Amino acid sequence: MPSLSKISSFSSTSPPQPNETTDGSAERRLREAEDRLRDAIEELQRRQRTARWLHPPCDHADESCVANAIGNLCQTFLLSYGVRVGIGILLRAFKLARGQSYSSLLDLKQLVSEKNLIVREEACRIGLLFGGFTGSYHALRCLLRKLRKKETPLNAILAGSAAGLSILALDDSNRRRTLALYLLARLAQCAYNSAKSNNKFHLWGSHWQHGDSLLFALASAQVMYSFVMRPESLPKSYQDFIQKTGPVAQPVYKAVRDCCRGYPVDVASLSAYLSDKRASNFGKLEEFPPIIPCSIIHPDSNSCLAHNANAASATFRKTFPLYFSLTFVPFVVLRLPKFMDSPVRTCWLAVKGAVRSTAFLSAFVGIFQAVICLHRKVSSKDHKLVYWVAGGLSGLSLLLEKKGRRGDIALYVLPRAGDSLWYILVNRHLLPNIKNAEVALFCFCMGGIMYYLEHEPDTMAPFLRGLIRRFLASRLSNPGPLSNRNASFTYLQALDAMKKPTLQENRDSETSASEKYNLESIPGL
């Protein structure tokens, strides 16, 4: 037995076989050769770039810079045009269906004729705005990359600012100013999020759960005050939208405005409006009344509660087609594969989102009218501040919206309030009236927005980030290490992808191992 243990001990400490020693040494030498080759290739690339002053490679290796810019321009133009036309067609279909003319939905002449669907010019302008920005941005990025011989954040800022001149595709200065102020609010949001994430700055109360609702309430207060007291400070389209959504007629708002300012009320126009109404208990009209009573504000109903309920329900019926179109059409155009996979679920989500948004707007109208009626129950004298407070309280209706959309809605209304305030301050000569100032502001904001999109994307709202990447800059991606797609780069990538074989694999098949490490089999070498 002792002899057996000695034999076992001797066999366990026996020297390695020549096969194993040879394989391990060959593998080590191969790895060392690969490391030296990798270092040599990288050094060669550095020297070439330094010696020849090569610019950083563009991220569209399969096509030229001009083709890439034109492709982005055409793609974004078609997307923008399609979304605007699709929304117009769907709204036209709702209008025909509301008139119970269901057979006309199949008549293309009534559905999409130029007489009934006047969206071609607006759709072209929107397409030129978005497509022009995208195409010129990509072209300028490539040009700056070649001229400056380096890729820095300044390239994105300069290209975004210069491409912002595409805002001139819109011929309405009010729309340009509104869009510029909207982007200014978004840029301020990105800058604040960046400073907060780096522990440089944060506002008191920024952690509040309903801070977005508070911001919306403040913006709504300014907008509704401007609509009642200074309607000329709002864009004409926005005035028409609020007027059509609300239940109070324009002559009544004019009488309220004159009453608050101490001007004489236009009794003739107010009498002409009231003569067509059923109720006749509005009493005697005065030229200088202390307050416009509820009987004139809602002459069709003697009950304020019934009037407010009817106003909310009427707002729901009028605005549901609009919100459904704004929800459904962009989802289908921008996410067509998802829609084709599950069309029923897409329609359900569109209906659900439209119902929720319409309920929010209906509650807004109901609360605004309720505050106005309540003021007339407790006071005998009108004041313009009442309409500012009513607008702020109406903003609480935003709590009906989904949490993820509240911030976007607040930042949508905020530029409207800023636009109104801008107009008032310029009209009172507190700010200079600079021609085309909105164009310069838009260019400045787009430079900052494109910087945050490419270098600090987490500071942007997910909705805006996804929209710009898909809609405005459809081929952009986050910046990463740029690559020169030549043979040496391909070989380096192949080296990184190769996995280290184990000794067991070498013992199983020496032939397969030698084939795997054959340098001639690596693409690009």
Short mmCIF file of C-alpha atoms in Angstrom, two decimals, residues 41 485-492 494 519-525:
data_model
loop_
_atom_site.label_atom_id
_atom_site.label_comp_id
_atom_site.label_asym_id
_atom_site.label_seq_id
_atom_site.Cartn_x
_atom_site.Cartn_y
_atom_site.Cartn_z
CA ILE A 41 -2.25 50.95 -35.57
CA ARG A 485 -14.16 53.24 -40.69
CA ASN A 486 -11.02 52.05 -42.47
CA ALA A 487 -9.20 48.74 -42.40
CA SER A 488 -7.27 49.47 -39.22
CA PHE A 489 -10.42 50.46 -37.36
CA THR A 490 -12.16 47.28 -38.54
CA TYR A 491 -9.27 45.21 -37.28
CA LEU A 492 -9.33 46.94 -33.87
CA ALA A 494 -12.41 42.61 -34.50
CA LEU A 519 -4.76 37.13 -38.94
CA GLU A 520 -5.72 36.79 -42.61
CA SER A 521 -9.25 35.78 -41.65
CA ILE A 522 -9.90 39.08 -39.83
CA PRO A 523 -11.91 41.46 -42.08
CA GLY A 524 -10.12 44.56 -43.17
CA LEU A 525 -6.55 43.45 -42.53
#
